[in-house]
Coordinates of C-alpha atoms in Angstrom, one line a residue:
M4 CA -86.9 48.8 -193.5
S5 CA -86.0 46.1 -191.4
V6 CA -86.1 43.0 -192.2
F7 CA -86.9 39.9 -189.2
R8 CA -84.5 37.4 -190.0
P9 CA -85.5 34.1 -187.7
F10 CA -82.9 33.1 -185.6
S11 CA -81.2 30.3 -187.2
L12 CA -80.3 32.2 -190.2
L13 CA -77.7 34.8 -188.3
P14 CA -74.5 34.6 -188.3
P15 CA -73.0 32.0 -185.5
A16 CA -70.5 34.8 -184.7
L17 CA -73.5 37.2 -184.0
L18 CA -75.0 34.1 -181.8
R19 CA -72.8 33.2 -180.1
Q20 CA -71.9 37.1 -178.9
R21 CA -76.1 38.1 -178.5
W22 CA -76.7 35.0 -176.7
W23 CA -74.1 32.8 -175.6
P24 CA -73.4 33.1 -171.7
N25 CA -69.8 34.4 -171.2
V26 CA -67.7 32.9 -167.5
Y27 CA -69.1 36.4 -165.6
D28 CA -72.8 35.1 -166.8
L29 CA -71.0 31.1 -165.1
I30 CA -70.3 32.4 -162.0
A31 CA -73.5 35.1 -161.6
F32 CA -75.6 32.0 -162.2
A33 CA -73.7 29.6 -159.8
L34 CA -74.0 32.3 -156.9
L35 CA -77.7 33.1 -157.3
I36 CA -78.3 28.6 -157.7
A37 CA -76.0 28.7 -154.1
C38 CA -78.0 31.9 -153.0
A39 CA -81.6 30.5 -154.0
V40 CA -81.0 27.0 -152.3
A41 CA -79.9 28.1 -149.1
L42 CA -82.9 30.9 -148.9
A43 CA -85.2 27.5 -149.2
H44 CA -83.2 25.1 -147.0
A45 CA -83.8 27.5 -144.6
A46 CA -87.3 28.6 -145.4
M47 CA -88.6 24.6 -145.1
E48 CA -87.1 24.3 -141.6
T49 CA -89.4 27.2 -141.0
R50 CA -92.5 24.9 -141.6
A51 CA -91.9 21.8 -139.3
P52 CA -93.8 21.4 -136.5
L53 CA -93.4 23.0 -133.2
A54 CA -92.2 19.9 -130.9
A55 CA -89.9 19.5 -133.2
L56 CA -87.7 22.5 -131.1
H57 CA -87.9 20.2 -128.2
A58 CA -86.7 17.4 -129.8
D59 CA -83.7 18.7 -131.1
P60 CA -82.6 21.7 -128.9
I61 CA -80.0 24.0 -129.3
S62 CA -76.4 22.7 -128.9
L63 CA -73.1 24.3 -128.5
D64 CA -71.7 22.3 -131.1
P65 CA -69.7 24.8 -133.5
A66 CA -70.6 22.4 -136.8
R67 CA -73.9 23.6 -136.2
L68 CA -73.1 27.4 -136.6
P69 CA -73.3 27.4 -140.5
D70 CA -77.3 26.0 -140.5
Y71 CA -77.6 28.5 -137.8
A72 CA -76.5 31.8 -139.1
L73 CA -78.2 30.9 -142.5
R74 CA -81.7 30.8 -140.0
T75 CA -81.0 34.2 -139.4
T76 CA -79.7 36.0 -142.0
L77 CA -83.5 34.3 -143.1
R78 CA -85.3 36.5 -141.0
M79 CA -83.5 39.2 -140.7
F80 CA -84.1 39.7 -144.7
A81 CA -87.1 38.5 -144.3
A82 CA -87.3 41.8 -141.8
M83 CA -85.6 44.4 -143.3
L84 CA -88.0 43.5 -146.7
A85 CA -91.1 44.3 -144.6
S86 CA -89.7 47.4 -143.7
L87 CA -88.7 48.9 -146.8
L88 CA -92.3 48.2 -147.4
F89 CA -93.3 49.8 -144.3
T90 CA -90.6 52.7 -145.6
F91 CA -92.1 53.1 -149.1
T92 CA -96.1 53.7 -148.2
I93 CA -95.6 55.4 -144.4
A94 CA -93.0 57.7 -144.7
T95 CA -94.3 58.3 -147.0
W96 CA -97.6 59.4 -147.0
A97 CA -96.6 61.1 -143.3
A98 CA -94.4 63.2 -145.3
K99 CA -96.9 63.9 -148.6
S100 CA -100.3 64.2 -146.2
P101 CA -99.6 67.3 -143.1
R102 CA -102.8 65.7 -141.7
A103 CA -101.5 62.4 -141.8
G104 CA -98.5 63.3 -140.9
R105 CA -99.3 64.3 -137.4
L106 CA -100.7 61.1 -136.7
I107 CA -97.4 59.1 -138.3
V108 CA -94.7 61.1 -136.8
P109 CA -95.7 60.8 -132.9
A110 CA -96.8 57.2 -133.2
L111 CA -93.5 56.7 -134.7
D112 CA -91.6 58.4 -132.2
I113 CA -93.8 55.8 -129.7
L114 CA -93.1 52.6 -131.8
Q115 CA -89.6 53.2 -131.7
S116 CA -89.4 53.1 -127.6
V117 CA -91.1 50.7 -127.6
P118 CA -88.0 47.6 -126.5
V119 CA -88.5 44.6 -128.4
L120 CA -89.6 42.5 -125.4
G121 CA -92.8 45.1 -124.9
F122 CA -93.7 44.2 -128.4
L123 CA -92.6 40.1 -127.7
S124 CA -94.8 40.5 -124.9
F125 CA -97.9 40.5 -126.7
T126 CA -97.0 39.2 -129.9
V127 CA -95.8 36.2 -128.7
T128 CA -99.2 34.5 -128.1
A129 CA -100.5 35.5 -130.6
F130 CA -98.6 34.2 -133.6
L131 CA -98.4 31.4 -131.7
G132 CA -102.2 31.3 -131.8
L133 CA -102.0 32.6 -135.5
F134 CA -99.9 29.2 -136.7
P135 CA -100.7 26.6 -133.6
G136 CA -98.2 23.6 -133.0
Q137 CA -96.0 25.1 -136.0
Q138 CA -92.6 26.6 -136.0
L139 CA -93.7 29.7 -137.9
G140 CA -95.6 31.3 -135.4
A141 CA -92.4 31.5 -133.1
E142 CA -91.1 32.7 -136.3
C143 CA -93.1 35.3 -137.3
A144 CA -93.2 36.7 -134.1
A145 CA -88.7 36.6 -134.2
V146 CA -89.4 38.2 -138.0
F147 CA -91.4 40.7 -136.2
A148 CA -89.1 41.6 -133.4
I149 CA -86.2 42.1 -135.5
F150 CA -88.5 44.3 -137.9
T151 CA -88.7 46.4 -134.7
S152 CA -85.1 47.0 -134.0
Q153 CA -85.3 47.9 -138.0
A154 CA -88.5 49.7 -139.6
W155 CA -88.5 53.3 -137.9
N156 CA -84.7 54.6 -138.1
M157 CA -85.8 54.1 -142.4
A158 CA -88.9 55.5 -142.2
F159 CA -87.6 58.4 -140.7
S160 CA -84.8 58.4 -143.1
F161 CA -86.9 58.1 -145.8
Y162 CA -88.9 60.7 -144.6
Q163 CA -86.6 63.6 -143.6
S164 CA -85.3 63.1 -147.4
L165 CA -88.8 64.2 -148.1
R166 CA -89.2 66.5 -146.4
T167 CA -85.9 68.5 -147.9
L168 CA -85.9 67.4 -151.0
P169 CA -84.3 70.5 -153.2
R170 CA -86.2 73.2 -154.5
D171 CA -84.6 72.8 -158.1
L172 CA -85.3 69.4 -158.3
D173 CA -88.8 70.2 -157.5
E174 CA -89.2 73.3 -159.8
V175 CA -88.2 70.9 -162.6
A176 CA -90.4 67.8 -161.4
R177 CA -93.7 71.0 -161.9
G178 CA -92.0 71.9 -165.8
F179 CA -92.0 68.6 -166.8
G180 CA -95.8 68.1 -165.5
L181 CA -94.8 64.8 -163.9
S182 CA -98.0 62.8 -161.6
A183 CA -97.8 61.9 -158.2
W184 CA -96.4 58.1 -159.6
Q185 CA -93.5 59.7 -161.9
R186 CA -92.6 62.2 -159.7
F187 CA -92.1 59.5 -156.8
W188 CA -89.8 56.7 -158.9
R189 CA -88.5 59.5 -160.6
L190 CA -87.8 62.1 -158.1
E191 CA -88.1 61.2 -154.6
A192 CA -86.9 57.9 -154.4
P193 CA -83.8 57.8 -156.8
F194 CA -83.5 61.2 -154.2
A195 CA -83.6 59.3 -150.9
M196 CA -82.0 56.3 -151.8
P197 CA -78.4 56.8 -151.0
G198 CA -79.2 57.8 -147.1
L199 CA -81.8 55.4 -147.4
V200 CA -79.6 52.2 -148.0
W201 CA -77.1 54.4 -145.6
N202 CA -79.9 53.9 -143.4
A203 CA -80.6 50.1 -144.4
M204 CA -77.0 48.7 -143.0
M205 CA -77.1 50.3 -140.2
S206 CA -81.2 48.8 -139.3
M207 CA -79.6 45.4 -140.6
S208 CA -77.0 46.1 -138.1
G209 CA -79.8 46.7 -135.0
G210 CA -81.2 43.9 -136.0
W211 CA -78.3 41.9 -135.1
F212 CA -78.1 43.9 -132.2
F213 CA -81.2 42.1 -130.7
I214 CA -80.7 38.9 -132.0
V215 CA -80.0 37.5 -128.9
A216 CA -83.7 38.3 -127.1
S217 CA -86.1 37.5 -130.9
E218 CA -85.0 34.1 -131.2
A219 CA -84.4 33.6 -127.2
I220 CA -87.8 34.4 -126.7
T221 CA -89.0 34.2 -122.6
V222 CA -92.0 35.0 -121.3
G223 CA -93.3 34.5 -118.4
D224 CA -93.9 30.7 -118.9
T225 CA -93.8 31.1 -122.2
T226 CA -90.4 30.2 -123.7
V227 CA -89.2 29.7 -127.6
T228 CA -85.9 29.0 -128.7
L229 CA -85.8 29.7 -132.8
P230 CA -82.4 27.8 -133.6
G231 CA -80.4 30.6 -134.7
V232 CA -76.6 32.9 -133.7
G233 CA -79.0 34.6 -131.4
S234 CA -80.3 31.3 -129.4
Y235 CA -76.9 30.4 -129.7
L236 CA -75.3 33.4 -127.9
A237 CA -77.7 33.1 -125.0
L238 CA -77.0 29.7 -124.2
A239 CA -73.3 30.0 -124.2
I240 CA -73.9 33.3 -122.0
A241 CA -76.0 31.1 -119.2
Q242 CA -73.7 27.9 -119.6
Q243 CA -70.3 30.3 -119.2
N244 CA -68.8 29.1 -122.0
F245 CA -66.4 31.6 -123.3
A246 CA -65.4 29.4 -126.5
A247 CA -69.1 29.5 -127.5
V248 CA -69.2 32.8 -127.3
G249 CA -66.2 33.0 -129.6
W250 CA -67.5 30.9 -131.9
A251 CA -71.1 33.1 -132.4
V252 CA -68.8 35.9 -132.4
A253 CA -67.1 34.8 -135.1
A254 CA -70.0 33.8 -136.9
M255 CA -72.1 36.9 -137.0
A256 CA -68.5 38.5 -138.3
L257 CA -68.4 35.8 -141.2
T258 CA -72.5 36.4 -142.2
I259 CA -72.5 39.7 -142.1
V260 CA -69.0 40.4 -144.2
L261 CA -70.9 37.8 -146.4
C262 CA -73.9 40.2 -146.7
D263 CA -71.7 43.5 -146.8
Q264 CA -70.2 41.9 -150.0
L265 CA -72.5 39.9 -151.8
L266 CA -75.2 42.4 -150.7
F267 CA -74.7 46.2 -149.4
R268 CA -71.6 47.1 -150.5
P269 CA -73.2 46.5 -154.4
I270 CA -76.0 48.4 -153.6
V271 CA -74.4 50.9 -152.8
A272 CA -72.1 51.0 -155.6
W273 CA -75.3 51.5 -157.5
A274 CA -77.2 54.0 -155.9
D275 CA -74.6 56.0 -155.7
K276 CA -76.0 56.9 -159.1
F277 CA -78.9 58.1 -157.7
R278 CA -76.9 61.1 -156.4
S279 CA -77.6 65.1 -156.4
E280 CA -74.8 65.8 -158.6
Q281 CA -71.5 63.9 -159.8
T282 CA -68.5 64.8 -161.3
A283 CA -65.5 63.6 -163.6
S284 CA -62.8 63.7 -160.3
Q285 CA -65.4 61.9 -158.2
Q286 CA -64.0 59.0 -156.9
R287 CA -67.5 56.5 -156.8
P288 CA -68.0 53.2 -154.8
R289 CA -66.5 50.2 -155.7
S290 CA -68.0 46.3 -155.8
W291 CA -66.7 43.3 -157.3
V292 CA -70.6 41.7 -157.5
Y293 CA -71.8 45.1 -158.9
E294 CA -69.1 44.8 -161.6
L295 CA -69.8 40.9 -162.2
I296 CA -73.0 41.4 -163.3
R297 CA -73.0 44.2 -165.5
R298 CA -70.2 41.6 -167.4
T299 CA -72.6 39.7 -167.9
R300 CA -74.2 39.4 -171.1
A301 CA -77.2 36.2 -171.3
G302 CA -78.0 37.4 -167.5
K303 CA -78.9 41.0 -169.2
R304 CA -81.2 40.1 -171.9
L305 CA -82.7 37.3 -169.9
L306 CA -83.3 40.6 -167.6
R307 CA -84.4 43.1 -170.4
P308 CA -88.3 42.3 -170.4
L309 CA -88.1 43.3 -167.4
A310 CA -86.4 46.7 -167.7
W311 CA -88.9 46.8 -170.6
L312 CA -91.6 46.9 -168.6
W313 CA -90.1 48.7 -165.9
Q314 CA -90.3 52.1 -168.7
R315 CA -93.3 51.3 -169.2
A316 CA -95.0 51.6 -166.1
M317 CA -92.9 54.6 -165.5
C318 CA -94.7 56.1 -168.3
L319 CA -98.0 55.5 -167.3
R320 CA -99.8 58.5 -165.6
F321 CA -102.7 58.5 -163.0
R322 CA -105.9 60.7 -163.6
R323 CA -105.2 63.6 -161.6
R324 CA -107.8 66.4 -160.6
A325 CA -105.6 68.7 -159.2
P326 CA -101.6 69.7 -160.0
V327 CA -99.1 67.3 -157.7
A328 CA -98.3 69.1 -154.9
A329 CA -94.8 69.3 -153.2
V330 CA -93.9 67.5 -150.4
G331 CA -94.8 69.0 -147.0
E332 CA -96.7 71.9 -149.1
A333 CA -100.4 71.8 -148.1
A334 CA -103.6 72.0 -150.6
P335 CA -104.9 75.1 -150.4
A336 CA -108.7 73.9 -148.2
S337 CA -110.8 74.8 -145.6
P338 CA -109.2 74.6 -142.2
W339 CA -112.6 72.8 -140.5
P340 CA -110.9 69.5 -142.4
D341 CA -108.1 70.0 -140.8
R342 CA -109.6 71.3 -136.9
L343 CA -112.1 68.1 -136.9
W344 CA -109.0 65.9 -137.7
L345 CA -106.8 66.7 -135.0
A346 CA -110.0 66.8 -132.7
A347 CA -110.6 63.8 -133.7
L348 CA -106.9 62.7 -132.4
L349 CA -106.8 64.3 -129.7
L350 CA -110.4 62.5 -128.2
A351 CA -108.8 59.2 -129.4
A352 CA -105.9 60.2 -126.7
T353 CA -107.5 61.3 -124.4
A354 CA -109.6 57.9 -124.3
G355 CA -106.7 56.0 -124.5
A356 CA -105.0 58.0 -121.8
W357 CA -108.9 57.3 -120.0
F358 CA -108.4 53.5 -120.0
A359 CA -104.4 52.8 -119.2
V360 CA -105.4 54.9 -116.0
D361 CA -108.2 53.0 -115.4
Y362 CA -106.4 50.1 -116.0
G363 CA -103.8 51.3 -114.1
R364 CA -105.8 52.2 -111.0
Q365 CA -106.9 48.4 -111.1
H366 CA -103.5 46.2 -111.0
L367 CA -100.9 49.3 -110.2
D368 CA -100.2 51.2 -107.0
A369 CA -98.0 54.4 -106.0
A370 CA -95.3 52.0 -105.8
D371 CA -95.1 50.9 -108.9
L372 CA -95.6 54.4 -110.6
R373 CA -92.4 56.0 -108.2
A374 CA -90.2 53.0 -109.6
A375 CA -91.2 53.8 -113.5
F376 CA -90.8 57.4 -113.6
G377 CA -88.0 57.2 -111.2
G378 CA -86.3 54.8 -113.7
G379 CA -87.1 56.9 -116.5
L380 CA -85.7 59.9 -114.7
A381 CA -82.6 57.6 -114.2
T382 CA -82.3 56.4 -117.9
L383 CA -83.0 59.4 -119.8
L384 CA -80.0 60.8 -117.7
R385 CA -78.0 58.1 -119.2
V386 CA -79.2 58.9 -122.2
V387 CA -79.0 62.9 -122.7
V388 CA -75.6 62.3 -121.9
L389 CA -74.4 59.1 -123.7
I390 CA -75.6 60.6 -127.2
A391 CA -74.2 64.3 -126.3
I392 CA -70.2 61.8 -125.7
A393 CA -70.8 60.1 -129.1
S394 CA -71.9 63.0 -131.2
A395 CA -69.4 64.8 -129.9
I396 CA -66.9 61.7 -130.9
W397 CA -68.7 60.4 -134.1
V398 CA -69.8 63.4 -136.0
P399 CA -66.2 64.9 -137.0
I400 CA -65.2 61.2 -137.8
G401 CA -68.4 60.8 -140.2
V402 CA -67.6 63.7 -141.7
W403 CA -64.2 63.0 -142.3
I404 CA -65.1 59.8 -144.0
G405 CA -67.7 61.0 -145.9
L406 CA -65.8 63.6 -147.9
R407 CA -63.1 60.6 -149.0
P408 CA -65.0 58.0 -150.8
R409 CA -61.9 55.6 -150.6
W410 CA -62.1 55.4 -146.6
A411 CA -65.3 54.7 -147.0
Q412 CA -66.0 51.5 -148.6
R413 CA -62.4 50.8 -146.3
L414 CA -64.5 51.3 -143.3
Q415 CA -68.4 50.3 -144.5
P416 CA -67.6 46.8 -143.6
V417 CA -66.1 47.6 -140.6
A418 CA -68.5 50.2 -139.1
Q419 CA -71.4 47.5 -139.5
L420 CA -69.8 44.4 -137.7
L421 CA -69.5 47.0 -134.6
A422 CA -73.2 48.2 -134.9
A423 CA -74.3 44.6 -135.0
F424 CA -71.9 43.6 -132.3
P425 CA -74.4 42.9 -129.8
A426 CA -74.3 43.7 -125.6
N427 CA -74.5 40.6 -124.9
V428 CA -71.4 39.3 -125.5
L429 CA -70.0 42.1 -123.3
F430 CA -71.6 40.9 -120.7
P431 CA -69.2 38.6 -119.1
V432 CA -66.8 41.0 -118.9
A433 CA -68.9 43.2 -118.0
V434 CA -70.5 41.5 -114.5
I435 CA -67.2 39.9 -114.3
A436 CA -65.3 43.4 -113.9
I437 CA -68.2 44.8 -111.8
L438 CA -68.4 42.1 -109.1
A439 CA -64.7 41.9 -109.0
T440 CA -63.6 46.0 -108.3
G441 CA -67.0 46.8 -106.7
A442 CA -67.5 49.1 -109.3
D443 CA -71.2 51.2 -109.4
P444 CA -73.3 49.8 -112.6
D445 CA -75.2 52.5 -112.4
I446 CA -72.0 54.2 -114.0
W447 CA -70.5 51.4 -115.8
L448 CA -73.7 49.4 -117.1
S449 CA -74.5 52.6 -119.0
P450 CA -71.8 52.3 -121.7
L451 CA -74.0 49.2 -122.7
M452 CA -77.2 51.2 -123.7
V453 CA -75.1 53.1 -126.7
L454 CA -72.7 50.1 -128.0
G455 CA -75.1 49.1 -131.0
T456 CA -76.8 52.8 -131.6
Q457 CA -74.3 55.2 -131.7
W458 CA -73.5 53.9 -135.2
Y459 CA -76.2 55.5 -136.2
I460 CA -75.2 58.9 -136.0
L461 CA -72.2 58.1 -137.5
F462 CA -74.0 56.0 -140.9
N463 CA -75.7 59.3 -141.1
V464 CA -73.2 61.9 -141.7
I465 CA -70.9 59.7 -143.5
A466 CA -74.4 59.7 -146.1
G467 CA -74.7 63.7 -145.2
A468 CA -70.8 64.3 -145.7
S469 CA -71.1 62.2 -149.3
A470 CA -73.9 63.6 -150.3
V471 CA -71.6 67.4 -149.6
P472 CA -72.2 69.1 -153.8
T473 CA -68.4 69.1 -154.8
D474 CA -69.7 72.7 -156.0
L475 CA -69.8 73.7 -152.2
R476 CA -66.1 71.9 -151.2
E477 CA -65.0 74.2 -154.1
A478 CA -66.0 77.1 -152.9
A479 CA -65.6 76.8 -149.4
S480 CA -62.2 76.2 -150.6
V481 CA -62.0 79.1 -153.1
Y482 CA -63.2 81.3 -150.2
R483 CA -60.2 79.7 -147.6
L484 CA -62.6 78.9 -145.3
R485 CA -60.7 77.1 -142.4
S486 CA -61.4 76.1 -139.3
W487 CA -64.9 76.4 -137.1
T488 CA -65.9 78.7 -140.4
W489 CA -65.6 76.1 -142.3
W490 CA -67.8 73.9 -139.7
R491 CA -70.2 76.1 -139.3
R492 CA -70.6 77.6 -142.6
A493 CA -70.4 74.9 -145.5
I494 CA -70.0 71.8 -144.1
L495 CA -72.5 71.5 -140.0
P496 CA -75.2 73.1 -142.7
A497 CA -75.0 70.6 -145.2
V498 CA -75.1 67.5 -142.5
F499 CA -77.4 68.9 -140.4
P500 CA -80.4 67.2 -141.4
Y501 CA -78.8 64.1 -141.3
Y502 CA -77.7 64.4 -137.9
V503 CA -80.4 65.0 -136.5
T504 CA -81.9 61.9 -138.3
G505 CA -79.2 59.9 -136.6
A506 CA -79.1 61.2 -133.7
L507 CA -83.0 60.8 -133.0
T508 CA -82.8 57.2 -134.3
A509 CA -79.9 56.6 -131.5
S510 CA -82.0 58.3 -128.9
G511 CA -84.6 55.7 -129.2
G512 CA -82.2 53.0 -129.8
S513 CA -80.4 53.5 -126.4
W514 CA -84.1 53.6 -124.4
N515 CA -84.6 50.2 -126.6
A516 CA -81.2 48.7 -125.7
S517 CA -81.9 49.4 -121.5
I518 CA -83.8 46.4 -121.8
V519 CA -80.4 44.8 -122.1
A520 CA -77.9 47.2 -120.6
E521 CA -79.3 47.8 -117.0
W522 CA -79.6 44.3 -116.2
V523 CA -76.6 41.7 -117.5
S524 CA -76.3 38.0 -116.8
W525 CA -73.6 35.7 -116.8
G526 CA -74.5 32.5 -115.7
D527 CA -76.2 33.2 -111.9
Q528 CA -74.8 36.4 -111.8
H529 CA -76.6 38.8 -112.4
V530 CA -75.3 42.5 -112.1
Q531 CA -78.2 45.5 -112.1
A532 CA -78.6 49.2 -113.0
Y533 CA -81.2 51.1 -111.7
G534 CA -83.4 52.6 -114.2
L535 CA -86.6 51.7 -116.8
G536 CA -84.6 48.9 -118.8
S537 CA -84.3 47.1 -115.7
Y538 CA -88.2 47.5 -114.5
I539 CA -89.3 46.1 -118.0
A540 CA -87.0 43.5 -118.3
H541 CA -87.7 42.5 -114.7
A542 CA -91.1 42.2 -115.5
T543 CA -90.6 40.7 -118.6
A544 CA -89.2 37.9 -117.1
A545 CA -92.1 37.2 -114.8
G546 CA -94.8 37.8 -117.5
D547 CA -96.1 40.1 -114.8
F548 CA -97.9 42.4 -118.1
P549 CA -99.1 45.5 -115.6
R550 CA -95.6 46.7 -114.5
I551 CA -95.0 45.9 -118.6
V552 CA -97.4 48.0 -119.6
L553 CA -96.5 50.6 -117.1
G554 CA -93.3 50.5 -118.2
V555 CA -93.5 50.5 -122.1
A556 CA -96.1 53.5 -121.4
V557 CA -93.6 55.3 -119.2
M558 CA -90.8 54.6 -121.5
S559 CA -92.9 55.7 -124.8
L560 CA -94.2 59.4 -122.7
F561 CA -90.9 59.9 -122.2
V562 CA -89.3 59.3 -125.3
T563 CA -92.9 61.2 -126.8
A564 CA -92.2 64.3 -124.6
F565 CA -88.2 64.7 -125.0
N566 CA -88.3 64.1 -128.8
R567 CA -91.2 67.1 -129.1
A568 CA -89.1 68.9 -126.8
L569 CA -85.4 68.9 -129.0
W570 CA -85.4 66.8 -132.0
R571 CA -89.2 68.0 -134.0
P572 CA -87.8 71.7 -133.5
L573 CA -84.0 70.9 -134.6
Y574 CA -85.9 68.9 -137.6
A575 CA -88.0 71.6 -138.3
Y576 CA -85.2 74.3 -138.6
A577 CA -83.2 71.8 -140.6
E578 CA -86.5 71.7 -142.9
R579 CA -87.1 75.9 -142.9
R580 CA -83.0 77.0 -142.4
L581 CA -80.7 74.5 -144.0
R582 CA -83.0 72.9 -146.9
L583 CA -80.6 73.3 -150.2
D584 CA -81.2 75.4 -152.7

């Protein structure tokens, strides 16, 4: 029988061992305080009046860059938090409910095709009106714009993981009689976590790619320039200041490296324990911050109440009337509700199409339709060619990196930095080179479209290759699979679902990137490629809302049709034939 002993009666040595902080606690506490102070400082500045932006305009003084980088980082993480909440709710709903999936998945296809400028054109005024006279409205508009460059990739990754859940794990969950709540947190979320972490890093880099459009907002007569690295870079490009462009790139690189070391690398090391299989010979990701947290003494004891609450929450079993169905498994029911739901969706789509046609007849003519659809065909050709080239290059490289965890750790921050590299930085080189050589901008501006989106393919293939079970590798070695047979029988089936997710998101991102890649400028010099992206960019700069609506609608139509014709059948093939058994 144990007897309660007051802390004052414990031996001093035992008391020190249990409660006194060690050196790791002090370092962790210092890092935590520094991050809290920095975030509090950036958050306080967002409450300033909107007029303060005009009183204190953006300066190209490099000494202002630390504060600008802090403001930009706060917006990025606010958008990342919103993207995670969106992913856990919407993607899970789409994966578990066939009826919801019929609406959500096409909606995600459309939303990922809507360019950032398309969202800003209609949300800036709304957010500014929601918080009149305050910077918070402009901050919300910028965060929402960054959110639109992050959320769709993460949602597709989580959806794909839930749809390709291994059958043996599903049978174990059924055998233990897990409730829907327990099944999600003990099986589905852990299984999807490695892929979600890699895609979260990619989404953060995608936010950096569009940071200029998110912070230097110009829609017609409305111009809002928020303090940040993106607005600093936009001003440097407008003033043709090469030195300032270099300072902005250096600030971005340093910020990305710090985020990688302090956040993403520890999360990758933590998420490695959720791999579906572990072996003693497998080298696991390492992080000095993760090891620092694991070696703290007082910090872990202070977090024990939260761990206890989480464990109690995992024991909750909400009342349910029927056994939990597997992901994607439709419960036996009458076909009439599904038919009524499909009819309602078709009715809503028909009504939307009718209103769009009526609106176009009032404000547009046949020349606008020809310009939009012709530009859409040109952009479609660029996207198809660029995705094919990127796939041929990055799939073999991603497999090579993913099968070698040591190299994956080394190249992770490099890939993040390259993925975050904004196309705006290359505008000076592109404009000067095209004007000096007389090159065709329709061809040589195209690589800017895939500059930031090709990494979706690389990151997803790395995640897929990293998740390849060791017994599959050993079986391939035992049967001496070599060359093309090894690729066709072992590796490609294993990484194919991940590749489809990456290629689909890269395709949508390339359409999105066309708004900044088909119409570039360096000071007062402009170079334009024929395409739908330049059509939307022109309409946004002029505040021409009817043509903005037309451009966004045409882009959504092209992307949705392309996804339905290619990527969705490949998704279904991955679920049906390549699911790990």
